[in-house]
Coordinates of C-alpha atoms and ligand atoms in Angstrom, one line a residue:
X1 CA 2.6 9.7 12.4
X2 CA 4.8 9.2 15.4
X3 CA 8.6 9.1 15.2
X4 CA 10.8 6.3 16.4
X5 CA 14.6 6.2 17.0
X6 CA 16.8 3.6 18.5
X7 CA 20.5 3.3 19.2
X8 CA 22.9 0.5 20.1
X9 CA 26.6 1.2 20.4
X10 CA 29.2 2.6 22.7
X11 CA 28.5 6.3 22.6
X12 CA 26.4 8.0 25.2
X13 CA 23.0 7.6 23.8
X14 CA 20.6 10.0 25.5
X15 CA 21.6 13.0 23.3
X16 CA 21.5 10.8 20.2
X17 CA 18.0 9.7 21.1
X18 CA 16.6 13.1 22.0
X19 CA 18.3 14.9 19.1
X20 CA 16.8 12.2 16.8
X21 CA 13.4 12.7 18.4
X22 CA 13.6 16.5 17.8
X23 CA 14.3 15.8 14.1
X24 CA 11.3 13.5 14.0
X25 CA 9.0 15.8 15.9
X26 CA 7.3 16.9 12.7
X27 CA 5.7 13.4 12.7
X28 CA 3.9 14.1 16.0
X29 CA 4.5 16.1 19.2
X30 CA 1.8 15.1 21.7
X31 CA 4.1 13.3 24.1
X32 CA 7.6 11.8 24.1
X33 CA 9.5 9.0 25.9
X34 CA 12.4 6.8 25.9
X35 CA 13.6 3.5 27.4
X36 CA 17.2 2.3 27.9
X37 CA 18.8 -0.9 29.2
X38 CA 21.1 0.0 32.0
X39 CA 22.6 -2.5 34.4
X40 CA 20.2 -5.2 33.3
X41 CA 17.2 -2.9 34.1
X42 CA 14.9 -1.0 31.8
X43 CA 14.8 2.6 32.7
X44 CA 11.8 4.6 31.2
X45 CA 11.1 8.3 31.0
X46 CA 8.0 9.8 29.5
X47 CA 6.4 13.2 29.3
X48 CA 3.3 14.8 27.9
X49 CA 4.2 17.5 25.3
X50 CA 7.3 18.0 23.3
X51 CA 10.8 16.5 23.3
X52 CA 12.0 19.6 25.2
X53 CA 9.8 18.5 28.1
X54 CA 11.4 15.1 28.0
X55 CA 14.9 16.6 28.0
X56 CA 14.0 18.6 31.1
X57 CA 12.8 15.4 32.8
X58 CA 16.0 13.6 31.9
X59 CA 18.3 16.4 33.0
X60 CA 18.9 15.1 36.6
X61 CA 19.4 11.5 35.4
X62 CA 22.1 12.0 32.8
X63 CA 24.9 10.7 34.9
X64 CA 23.0 7.6 35.8
X65 CA 22.0 7.0 32.2
X66 CA 25.5 7.5 30.8
X67 CA 26.3 3.8 31.0
X68 CA 23.3 2.6 29.0
X69 CA 24.2 0.9 25.8
X70 CA 20.9 0.5 24.0
X71 CA 17.8 2.6 23.9
X72 CA 14.6 3.4 22.0
X73 CA 12.6 6.6 21.9
X74 CA 9.3 7.9 20.5
X75 CA 7.5 11.1 19.8
X76 CA 3.7 10.6 19.5
X77 CA 0.8 11.7 17.5
X78 CA -2.2 10.4 19.4
X79 CA -4.6 7.9 17.8
X80 CA -5.9 5.7 20.7
X81 CA -5.9 7.5 24.0
X82 CA -5.4 11.2 24.8
X83 CA -2.0 12.7 24.8
X84 CA -0.8 12.1 28.4
X85 CA 2.1 10.5 30.2
X86 CA 0.4 7.1 30.6
X87 CA -0.3 6.9 26.9
X88 CA 3.2 8.1 25.9
X89 CA 5.6 5.4 24.5
X90 CA 7.6 3.2 25.3
X91 CA 5.1 0.7 26.7
X92 CA 6.1 -2.2 28.9
X93 CA 4.9 -5.7 29.7
X94 CA 3.8 -6.4 33.3
X95 CA 7.1 -7.8 34.3
X96 CA 9.0 -4.8 33.0
X97 CA 11.1 -7.0 30.8
X98 CA 10.4 -5.5 27.4
X99 CA 9.9 -2.0 26.1
X100 CA 8.1 -1.2 22.8
X101 CA 7.7 1.9 20.7
X102 CA 5.2 1.8 17.9
X103 CA 4.2 3.9 14.9
X104 CA 1.0 2.8 13.2
X105 CA -2.4 1.5 14.2
X106 CA -3.4 -1.9 15.4
X107 CA -6.9 -2.4 13.9
X108 CA -7.7 -5.5 16.0
X109 CA -6.4 -4.1 19.2
X110 CA -9.7 -4.3 21.1
X111 CA -9.9 -8.1 20.4
X112 CA -6.2 -8.5 21.4
X113 CA -6.6 -6.4 24.5
X114 CA -9.7 -8.3 25.7
X115 CA -7.9 -11.6 25.2
X116 CA -4.8 -10.4 27.1
X117 CA -7.1 -9.0 29.9
X118 CA -8.7 -12.4 30.2
X119 CA -5.3 -13.9 30.5
X120 CA -4.5 -11.6 33.4
X121 CA -2.5 -8.8 31.8
X122 CA -2.8 -5.4 33.3
X123 CA -2.9 -2.4 31.0
X124 CA -1.3 0.9 32.0
X125 CA -2.5 2.9 29.0
X126 CA -5.4 3.3 26.6
X127 CA -3.2 2.8 23.6
X128 CA -3.4 0.1 20.9
X129 CA 0.4 -0.2 21.0
X130 CA 0.6 -1.6 24.6
X131 CA -0.8 -4.9 23.4
X132 CA 2.5 -5.4 21.6
X133 CA 4.5 -5.4 24.8
X134 CA 2.3 -8.0 26.4
X135 CA 2.3 -10.2 23.3
X136 CA 6.1 -10.1 23.1
X137 CA 6.3 -11.1 26.8
X138 CA 3.9 -14.0 26.1
X139 CA 5.9 -15.4 23.2
X140 CA 9.4 -14.8 24.6
X141 CA 11.4 -17.9 25.3
X142 CA 14.9 -16.5 24.9
X143 CA 14.7 -15.4 21.3
X144 CA 13.5 -11.8 21.0
X145 CA 13.3 -11.7 17.2
X146 CA 11.0 -14.8 17.2
X147 CA 8.9 -13.4 20.0
X148 CA 8.4 -10.1 18.2
X149 CA 7.6 -11.9 14.9
X150 CA 5.0 -14.1 16.7
X151 CA 3.5 -11.0 18.3
X152 CA 3.3 -9.2 15.0
X153 CA 1.6 -12.2 13.3
X154 CA -1.3 -11.6 15.7
X155 CA -1.7 -8.0 14.5
X156 CA -3.9 -6.6 11.8
X157 CA -3.0 -3.0 10.9
X158 CA 0.2 -1.1 10.5
X159 CA 3.4 -0.9 12.5
X160 CA 6.9 0.4 12.6
X161 CA 8.2 -0.9 15.9
X162 CA 11.3 -1.2 18.0
X163 CA 11.7 -3.5 21.0
X164 CA 14.4 -3.8 23.6
X165 CA 14.7 -6.3 26.5
X166 CA 16.3 -5.8 29.8
X167 CA 18.6 -8.9 29.5
X168 CA 19.8 -7.8 26.1
X169 CA 22.1 -4.8 26.6
X170 CA 23.0 -4.3 23.0
X171 CA 20.0 -5.5 21.0
X172 CA 17.1 -3.9 19.2
X173 CA 14.4 -5.8 17.3
X174 CA 12.6 -3.7 14.7
X175 CA 10.0 -4.4 12.1
X176 CA 7.7 -2.7 9.7
X177 CA 4.4 -3.0 7.9
X178 CA 2.9 0.2 6.4
X179 CA 5.0 2.5 8.7
X180 CA 8.6 3.2 7.6
X181 CA 11.7 1.9 9.4
X182 CA 15.3 2.8 8.2
X183 CA 18.4 1.2 9.7
X184 CA 21.5 3.4 10.0
X185 CA 24.7 1.5 9.6
X186 CA 27.6 3.0 11.6
X187 CA 31.1 2.0 12.6
X188 CA 30.6 -0.1 15.8
X189 CA 27.0 1.3 16.2
X190 CA 23.6 0.8 14.6
X191 CA 20.6 3.1 14.7
X192 CA 17.0 2.6 13.6
X193 CA 14.5 5.4 12.9
X194 CA 11.3 6.3 11.2
X195 CA 13.2 8.2 8.6
X196 CA 16.6 9.4 7.6
X197 CA 16.4 12.9 9.1
X198 CA 17.1 11.3 12.5
X199 CA 20.1 9.3 11.2
X200 CA 21.9 11.7 8.9
X201 CA 24.0 13.2 11.6
X202 CA 25.4 9.8 12.4
X203 CA 25.8 7.8 9.2
X204 CA 25.6 8.1 5.4
X205 CA 24.7 4.4 5.0
X206 CA 21.1 3.2 5.4
X207 CA 19.0 0.2 4.8
X208 CA 15.3 0.7 4.1
X209 CA 13.2 -2.2 5.5
X210 CA 10.3 -3.5 3.4
X211 CA 6.9 -4.4 4.7
X212 CA 6.9 -7.5 6.9
X213 CA 10.7 -7.3 7.4
X214 CA 11.9 -7.8 10.9
X215 CA 15.5 -7.1 11.9
X216 CA 17.7 -7.8 15.0
X217 CA 20.4 -5.3 15.2
X218 CA 23.5 -5.0 17.5
X219 CA 26.4 -2.5 17.2
X220 CA 28.2 -4.9 14.8
X221 CA 25.4 -6.9 13.2
X222 CA 22.2 -6.5 11.3
X223 CA 20.1 -9.6 10.7
X224 CA 17.0 -9.1 8.5
X225 CA 14.4 -11.7 8.1
X226 CA 10.8 -12.1 6.9
X227 CA 8.2 -12.5 9.6
X228 CA 8.3 -16.2 8.7
X229 CA 11.9 -16.2 9.8
X230 CA 13.5 -16.5 6.4
X231 CA 16.7 -14.4 6.0
X232 CA 16.2 -11.6 3.4
X233 CA 18.9 -9.4 1.9
X234 CA 18.4 -5.6 1.7
X235 CA 21.0 -3.4 0.1
X236 CA 22.8 -0.6 1.9
X237 CA 21.9 2.7 0.2
X238 CA 24.2 5.8 0.3
X239 CA 22.5 8.7 2.0
X240 CA 23.1 11.9 0.1
X241 CA 21.7 14.3 2.7
X242 CA 23.0 17.7 3.7
X243 CA 22.3 17.8 7.4
X244 CA 22.4 21.7 7.4
X245 CA 19.4 21.5 5.0
X246 CA 17.4 20.3 8.0
X247 CA 18.4 23.3 10.2
X248 CA 16.6 26.7 10.4
X249 CA 19.7 28.6 9.3
X250 CA 18.7 31.9 10.9
X251 CA 15.0 31.9 9.9
X252 CA 12.5 32.2 12.7
X253 CA 10.7 29.1 11.5
X254 CA 11.3 26.2 9.1
X255 CA 8.2 27.2 7.2
X256 CA 9.6 30.7 6.4
X257 CA 12.9 29.1 5.4
X258 CA 11.2 26.7 3.2
X259 CA 9.1 29.4 1.6
X260 CA 12.2 31.3 0.8
X261 CA 14.0 28.2 -0.5
X262 CA 11.5 27.8 -3.3
X263 CA 13.4 29.5 -6.1
X264 CA 16.3 27.0 -5.4
X265 CA 14.0 24.1 -4.8
X266 CA 12.1 24.5 -8.0
X267 CA 15.5 25.0 -9.9
X268 CA 16.5 21.6 -8.5
X269 CA 13.3 20.0 -9.7
X270 CA 13.9 21.4 -13.2
X271 CA 17.6 20.8 -13.4
X272 CA 18.7 18.5 -16.2
X273 CA 15.1 17.8 -17.2
X274 CA 14.7 20.2 -20.1
X275 CA 15.6 18.9 -23.5
X276 CA 15.8 22.0 -25.8
X277 CA 16.8 20.0 -28.9
X278 CA 13.5 18.1 -29.0
X279 CA 11.5 20.7 -26.9
X280 CA 10.5 18.2 -24.3
X281 CA 11.1 17.1 -20.8
X282 CA 13.7 14.4 -19.9
X283 CA 12.0 12.4 -17.2
X284 CA 14.0 9.1 -17.2
X285 CA 12.6 8.1 -13.8
X286 CA 9.2 7.6 -15.5
X287 CA 10.8 4.8 -17.5
X288 CA 8.2 5.0 -20.3
X289 CA 9.2 4.5 -23.9
X290 CA 7.5 6.9 -26.4
X291 CA 5.3 4.1 -27.5
X292 CA 4.2 3.3 -23.9
X293 CA 3.6 7.1 -23.3
X294 CA 1.4 7.2 -26.4
X295 CA -0.6 4.2 -25.1
X296 CA -1.7 5.9 -21.9
X297 CA -5.2 7.1 -22.4
X298 CA -6.2 8.3 -19.0
X299 CA -4.5 9.7 -15.9
X300 CA -5.8 9.3 -12.3
X301 CA -3.9 11.5 -9.8
X302 CA -4.1 10.2 -6.2
X303 CA -2.9 12.4 -3.4
X304 CA -3.9 14.1 -0.1
X305 CA -3.9 17.6 1.2
X306 CA -1.5 20.0 -0.4
X307 CA -0.3 17.3 -2.7
X308 CA -3.9 16.8 -3.9
X309 CA -4.1 20.5 -4.6
X310 CA -1.0 20.3 -6.7
X311 CA -2.6 17.4 -8.5
X312 CA -5.7 19.5 -9.3
X313 CA -3.4 22.0 -11.0
X314 CA -1.9 19.1 -12.9
X315 CA -5.4 18.1 -14.1
X316 CA -5.6 21.4 -16.0
X317 CA -2.2 20.7 -17.5
X318 CA -2.9 17.2 -18.7
X319 CA -6.3 18.1 -20.2
X320 CA -5.2 21.4 -21.7
X321 CA -1.6 20.7 -22.8
X322 CA -1.9 17.0 -23.5
X323 CA -5.5 16.5 -24.2
X324 CA -5.7 13.4 -22.0
X325 CA -8.6 12.7 -19.7
X326 CA -7.5 13.3 -16.1
X327 CA -9.1 13.1 -12.8
X328 CA -7.9 13.8 -9.3
X329 CA -8.8 11.4 -6.5
X330 CA -8.6 12.0 -2.8
X331 CA -6.3 9.1 -2.2
X332 CA -8.3 7.7 0.7
X333 CA -11.3 7.2 -1.6
X334 CA -9.4 5.5 -4.3
X335 CA -9.4 1.9 -3.2
X336 CA -12.7 1.9 -1.4
X337 CA -14.6 3.3 -4.4
X338 CA -13.6 0.4 -6.7
X339 CA -12.2 2.7 -9.4
X340 CA -12.2 1.8 -13.0
X341 CA -8.6 1.2 -14.0
X342 CA -7.6 -0.1 -17.4
X343 CA -4.2 -1.3 -18.5
X344 CA -3.4 2.1 -20.1
X345 CA -4.4 4.1 -17.1
X346 CA -1.6 6.0 -15.5
X347 CA -2.0 6.3 -11.7
X348 CA 0.1 9.2 -10.6
X349 CA 0.6 9.3 -6.8
X350 CA 1.8 12.6 -5.5
X351 CA 3.3 12.8 -2.0
X352 CA 6.0 15.0 -0.4
X353 CA 6.8 12.4 2.3
X354 CA 6.2 9.3 0.2
X355 CA 4.7 7.7 3.3
X356 CA 1.1 8.9 3.4
X357 CA -0.9 5.8 4.2
X358 CA -3.9 6.6 1.9
X359 CA -1.6 7.5 -1.1
X360 CA 0.4 4.4 -0.6
X361 CA -2.8 2.4 -0.5
X362 CA -3.8 4.0 -3.8
X363 CA -0.4 3.0 -5.3
X364 CA -1.0 -0.6 -4.3
X365 CA -4.5 -0.6 -5.6
X366 CA -3.3 0.8 -8.9
X367 CA -0.6 -1.8 -9.2
X368 CA -3.1 -4.6 -8.3
X369 CA -5.5 -3.4 -11.0
X370 CA -2.7 -3.4 -13.6
X371 CA -2.3 0.3 -14.0
X372 CA 1.0 2.0 -14.9
X373 CA 1.8 3.6 -11.5
X374 CA 4.3 6.5 -11.1
X375 CA 5.1 8.7 -8.1
X376 CA 6.0 12.3 -7.7
X377 CA 7.7 12.4 -4.4
X378 CA 10.3 14.5 -2.4
X379 CA 11.7 12.0 0.1
X380 CA 14.2 9.8 -1.7
X381 CA 13.8 6.1 -0.8
X382 CA 10.4 6.5 0.8
X383 CA 7.8 3.7 0.5
X384 CA 5.6 5.3 -2.2
X385 CA 8.4 5.9 -4.8
X386 CA 10.0 2.5 -3.9
X387 CA 6.7 0.6 -4.5
X388 CA 5.8 2.6 -7.6
X389 CA 9.0 1.7 -9.3
X390 CA 8.9 4.7 -11.5
X391 CA 8.5 8.4 -10.9
X392 CA 10.0 11.8 -10.5
X393 CA 11.9 13.0 -7.4
X394 CA 11.4 16.7 -6.6
X395 CA 14.9 17.3 -5.1
X396 CA 13.4 20.1 -3.0
X397 CA 15.4 19.2 0.1
X398 CA 13.9 18.3 3.5
X399 CA 10.6 19.9 4.3
X400 CA 10.4 20.1 8.1
X401 CA 7.7 22.7 8.7
X402 CA 4.4 20.7 9.1
X403 CA 2.6 23.0 6.6
X404 CA 3.8 22.0 3.1
X405 CA 5.2 24.8 1.0
X406 CA 8.1 24.1 -1.3
X407 CA 6.8 20.6 -2.0
X408 CA 3.7 22.2 -3.6
X409 CA 5.6 24.5 -6.0
X410 CA 8.0 21.7 -6.9
X411 CA 5.1 19.2 -7.4
X412 CA 3.3 21.7 -9.8
X413 CA 6.6 22.2 -11.6
X414 CA 7.1 18.5 -11.9
X415 CA 3.5 18.1 -13.2
X416 CA 4.1 20.8 -15.8
X417 CA 7.3 18.9 -16.9
X418 CA 5.3 15.7 -17.2
X419 CA 2.6 17.5 -19.2
X420 CA 5.3 18.8 -21.5
X421 CA 6.7 15.3 -22.0
X422 CA 3.2 13.8 -22.7
X423 CA 2.2 16.8 -24.8
X424 CA 5.2 16.5 -27.1
X425 CA 4.5 12.8 -27.4
X426 CA 1.1 13.9 -28.8
X427 CA -0.4 17.1 -30.0
X428 CA 2.1 19.8 -28.8
X429 CA 4.1 21.3 -31.6
X430 CA 7.9 21.9 -31.3
X431 CA 7.2 25.7 -31.0
X432 CA 4.6 25.3 -28.3
X433 CA 7.0 22.9 -26.5
X434 CA 9.7 25.5 -26.6
X435 CA 7.3 28.2 -25.3
X436 CA 6.4 26.0 -22.4
X437 CA 10.1 25.4 -21.7
X438 CA 10.6 29.1 -21.5
X439 CA 7.7 29.4 -19.0
X440 CA 9.1 26.6 -16.9
X441 CA 12.5 28.3 -16.8
X442 CA 11.0 31.5 -15.5
X443 CA 9.3 29.9 -12.5
X444 CA 12.2 30.4 -10.0
X445 CA 12.4 34.1 -11.0
X446 CA 8.7 34.6 -10.6
X447 CA 8.8 33.1 -7.1
X448 CA 11.8 35.3 -6.2
X449 CA 9.8 38.4 -7.4
X450 CA 7.0 37.5 -4.9
X451 CA 9.5 36.9 -2.1
X452 CA 11.1 40.3 -2.7
X453 CA 7.8 41.8 -1.7
X454 CA 7.3 39.7 1.4
X455 CA 7.3 42.9 3.6
X456 CA 4.3 44.2 1.7
X457 CA 2.4 41.0 2.2
X458 CA 3.3 41.1 5.9
X459 CA 1.7 44.5 6.3
X460 CA -1.5 43.3 4.6
X461 CA -1.5 40.0 6.7
X462 CA -1.3 41.9 9.9
X463 CA -4.5 43.9 9.0
X464 CA -6.5 40.7 8.8
X465 CA -4.9 38.7 11.6
X466 CA -8.0 39.0 13.8
X467 CA -10.4 37.5 11.3
X468 CA -12.4 34.6 12.5
X469 CA -13.5 33.3 9.1
X470 CA -12.1 33.8 5.7
X471 CA -12.8 32.8 2.1
X472 CA -10.4 32.2 -0.7
X473 CA -11.9 32.2 -4.2
X474 CA -10.4 31.4 -7.6
X475 CA -11.2 30.1 -11.1
X476 CA -9.4 27.8 -13.6
X477 CA -6.1 26.5 -12.2
X478 CA -6.2 29.3 -9.6
X479 CA -9.2 27.4 -8.0
X480 CA -6.8 24.8 -6.5
X481 CA -4.5 27.7 -5.6
X482 CA -7.5 29.1 -3.6
X483 CA -8.0 25.7 -1.9
X484 CA -4.3 25.6 -1.0
X485 CA -4.4 29.2 0.3
X486 CA -7.3 28.3 2.6
X487 CA -5.6 25.1 3.8
X488 CA -2.4 27.0 4.7
X489 CA -4.2 29.7 6.6
X490 CA -6.4 27.4 8.6
X491 CA -3.7 24.9 9.6
X492 CA -1.2 27.4 10.9
X493 CA -3.3 30.3 12.1
X494 CA -6.4 28.4 13.2
X495 CA -8.6 30.9 11.4
X496 CA -11.5 29.1 9.8
X497 CA -10.8 29.4 6.1
X498 CA -12.6 28.0 3.1
X499 CA -11.4 27.7 -0.4
X500 CA -14.2 27.9 -3.1
X501 CA -14.5 28.1 -6.8
X502 CA -15.5 31.7 -7.3
X503 CA -18.6 30.7 -9.2
X504 CA -19.7 28.4 -6.4
X505 CA -19.8 31.1 -3.8
X506 CA -23.2 32.2 -4.7
X507 CA -24.6 28.6 -4.4
X508 CA -24.6 28.9 -0.7
X509 CA -21.4 30.1 1.0
X510 CA -22.2 33.8 0.1
X511 CA -24.7 33.6 3.0
X512 CA -21.8 33.8 5.4
X513 CA -20.2 37.0 4.0
X514 CA -20.4 40.2 6.0
X515 CA -17.9 42.9 7.0
X516 CA -16.1 40.5 9.4
X517 CA -15.4 37.9 6.8
X518 CA -12.5 38.8 4.4
X519 CA -12.4 37.3 1.0
X520 CA -9.1 36.6 -0.8
X521 CA -9.8 36.7 -4.5
X522 CA -7.3 35.3 -6.9
X523 CA -7.7 37.9 -9.7
X524 CA -4.5 37.6 -11.7
X525 CA -4.6 38.6 -15.3
X526 CA -5.4 35.2 -16.7
X527 CA -8.4 33.9 -18.6
X528 CA -11.5 34.2 -16.4
X529 CA -10.3 37.5 -14.8
X530 CA -13.4 39.4 -15.9
X531 CA -15.6 36.8 -14.2
X532 CA -13.8 37.0 -11.0
X533 CA -14.1 40.8 -11.0
X534 CA -17.8 40.2 -11.0
X535 CA -17.5 37.8 -8.1
X536 CA -15.4 40.4 -6.2
X537 CA -18.3 42.8 -6.7
X538 CA -20.7 40.3 -5.2
X539 CA -18.5 40.0 -2.1
X540 CA -18.1 43.8 -1.8
X541 CA -21.9 44.2 -2.0
X542 CA -22.1 41.9 1.1
X543 CA -19.5 44.2 2.8
X544 CA -16.7 41.7 2.9
X545 CA -13.3 43.2 2.8
X546 CA -11.6 41.9 -0.3
X547 CA -7.9 41.2 -0.7
X548 CA -6.9 40.3 -4.3
X549 CA -3.9 38.9 -5.9
X550 CA -3.4 40.8 -9.2
X551 CA -0.9 41.0 -11.9
X552 CA 1.6 43.9 -11.5
X553 CA -0.2 47.2 -11.9
X554 CA -3.6 45.9 -12.8
X555 CA -5.8 48.9 -11.8
X556 CA -9.0 47.0 -12.8
X557 CA -8.4 45.0 -9.7
X558 CA -6.7 47.5 -7.4
X559 CA -9.4 50.2 -7.8
X560 CA -12.0 47.7 -6.7
X561 CA -10.6 46.0 -3.6
X562 CA -9.3 46.9 -0.2
X563 CA -5.8 45.4 -0.5
X564 CA -3.7 44.0 -3.4
X565 CA -1.0 41.4 -3.4
X566 CA 1.0 41.8 -6.5
X567 CA 1.9 38.8 -8.6
X568 CA 4.4 39.1 -11.5
X569 CA 3.1 38.8 -15.0
X570 CA 3.2 35.2 -16.2
X571 CA 1.4 32.7 -18.3
X572 CA -1.8 31.1 -17.0
X573 CA 0.0 27.8 -16.7
X574 CA 2.5 28.9 -14.2
X575 CA 0.3 31.5 -12.4
X576 CA -0.7 29.1 -9.5
X577 CA 2.9 28.9 -8.4
X578 CA 3.8 32.5 -7.6
X579 CA 0.2 33.0 -6.4
X580 CA 0.5 30.2 -3.9
X581 CA 3.9 31.5 -2.7
X582 CA 2.1 34.8 -1.9
X583 CA -0.6 33.0 -0.1
X584 CA 2.0 31.0 1.9
X585 CA 3.6 34.3 3.0
X586 CA 0.1 35.7 3.8
X587 CA -0.7 32.7 6.0
X588 CA 2.7 32.7 7.7
X589 CA 2.5 36.4 8.7
X590 CA -1.1 36.1 9.9
X591 CA -0.1 33.1 12.1
X592 CA 3.0 34.9 13.3
X593 CA 0.9 37.9 14.3
X594 CA -1.4 35.6 16.2
X595 CA 1.5 34.0 18.0
X596 CA 0.8 30.5 16.7
X597 CA 3.2 27.6 16.8
X598 CA 3.9 27.8 13.1
X599 CA 6.1 24.8 12.5
X600 CA 4.1 22.5 14.7
X601 CA 0.4 23.4 14.6
X602 CA -1.8 21.7 17.0
X603 CA -3.3 18.3 16.2
X604 CA -1.2 17.9 13.1
X605 CA 1.7 15.7 12.0
X606 CA 3.7 16.0 8.9
X607 CA 3.6 12.5 7.7
X608 CA 0.1 10.9 7.9
X609 CA 0.9 7.2 8.1
X610 CA -2.5 6.1 9.4
X611 CA -5.8 5.9 7.4
Ligands
LIG1 C1 -0.7 20.6 4.4 C2 0.0 19.4 4.4 C3 -0.8 18.1 4.2 C4 0.0 17.2 3.3 C5 -0.7 15.8 3.2 C6 -0.1 14.9 2.2 O1 0.2 21.7 4.6 O2 1.2 19.3 4.6 O3 -2.0 18.4 3.7 O4 0.1 17.8 2.0 O5 -0.8 15.3 4.5 O6 1.2 14.6 2.6 P1 2.3 14.0 1.6 O7 2.5 15.0 0.5 O8 3.5 13.8 2.4 O9 1.6 12.8 1.0

C-alpha cells in the first residue's frame, strides 16, 4: 500500500514525480504529496484525494519549483489516521530540515511517539510515519545515511522509505524492510520508487533493494549498505517493460482493457511451456528434478483474495489430476496457525503483485520450516518470487486496475500446467497428458468466445445494476469461480455480494433470498450440473431472479432461469476460466452502470503490503 517515487538529477522533476505517482496510484489514492529541495529550503505540497488534486495545487508554483534538483513524492492508502491533508506524506521534523515518505506500518509507533513527545517533539499528523522524520532529526549529525539507519533500527514493522534533507540538494536516502523499493539507474539521474511501473518511462536499468538495505543515491552515485553500515552489492537488472502496456490504449478503464487482454495474457503464460513429445509441461523455473518432484507428498497453497480463489481451483487440479493431497491457506493464517510442514511439502505462494505482505510471510514461514517453496507471480523481480527462489512467472503484463482480472485466468492456467507436470511425473498417462495439453491450448480461444459476447453480458448486467444484495453459487471447481465472481462484483460496484457453495445455501443464507436478491448460478455443463439445477429451483421458489452461466444452447438451464450468460463448451478442468471472464464482464458493466470508479474502488489498494 502507498506508492513512493523520488528523483535526483538535472531534469525538471515535478512532472516526473507526479507522473510517477499516477502510475503508482493503484497502490493507494487517499491523499498525495511531494517535497523538494529548492534553494536550500524544503518545499512541501500535499492534498487530500488523488494525484490530480495535487497537480492542481502545484499548478501555480511550477515556475518556482523548476529549479529543484531533488524531490520525493507519495500516494497514500491510509492505515494510521484518516485520509486528510495533515496525514498526507511527506512528513517533516519540527525544524523542517528533513522530509520523509513511508510505505508500511510501524508497529511500535505508539511507544516511539510517546518517547518523542516526552522529548519535546510536536506532531503534525496522526500517522505512524511521522515518527521517522523526528527520529532522523534526532540522529542527524551531518551524515544522512547514518541518521536514517539509526532511526530505522528503532523501528519494528515494515518500511519502504525515502528521505531528503534541505542542505543536500542532490541526495535521497532510501531503505526497505517488507515494503519494496526499486532504484532506477539513469544517465546523470537516479530515481527510486515502490515499483518499476513508475520508473519504466525513464530507464531500463533497475536495482531491487533487499530487506534491511539502505541506499544513498545522487544523480551519479548509488551507495548501498546494510543497516549496520556494511557495503552490499546488488546487481543492476535489465527492465523488459513495454510502457504502453501500462496505458489504457483507448479502453474506458484499465479493468476492461485487462479483461480483453486475457486471450493474449494466457497465451503468454502458456508459451514455450508445453512439451508435446513427453506430453508434459516445461516449467524450468520450478527447478525441480523428476526425483524431487516425485518426493513431494503434499501441497499447501498460500495466497490472498483473487489469488487465493485461483489457488482453490488449483486444489481441484492437484487432487484430481495428480492425486496429491492439497490444501489452500488464507496466507494471513499460515504462519500464525503453526502449520504442519514436512520436508516434502511444497508451499506454493500465488500473488499477482509478488508483494502481498501476508503471502510473503507465508513464503518465509515455509522456508523457515524447510518446505520446498515456489511462487506463481506476475510482477517480475518482486519480493515473493525473489525470496522463493523458484516459481512460474505469468507474463500477463502489468495489471493496473485494482480489481484483479487477467492475473486470475493466468494463475489458473499456470496451476493447470503445474498439475500437468506433476501428473505426468506420477499417475497421468501420456494420452491423458496430451488431452490436457489440448485443453490448455484451447483456453485463449474459449476466453475470446466469451469476450465476443460482451455486449450480451452488458445488457444482462444493466438489468441487475440496482440490486442491493446478490449471491453467486457454484459447485466443484466452479465454487471458487463463484467466490471470485462475488468478490469482483462487491469490490467495484459496492453491491453486497456473497459467493457460496451451492449446497451450502440452504444451511443458512437461503433465509436472505427474495425477489430483490438475484442469484448468479454457475450451471455450466460439467459434473454436478443436475445438482445445481435443483439449487436453482430452490432459489426460484424463494422468488429470487436467477442468472445462470450455461454451456452454449443448454435449454435445461435456459428454460429455468431469468437470464443466461453463455459459456463455450469445454472440459470441467478449464471451465472456471471462461466462466470467471464472463463474471468479470458482468461486474464491470454493473459497476459502469452505477457510475462507480472502476479502476480505483474506494478503500482499496492493489498491492496489500501491510498485514
Ligand atoms: C481482488 C484483488 C485482491 C488481490 C489480493 C492479492 O480483485 O485484486 O483480492 O487478489 O490482494 O493480491 P496479490 O495477488 O498481488 O498477492
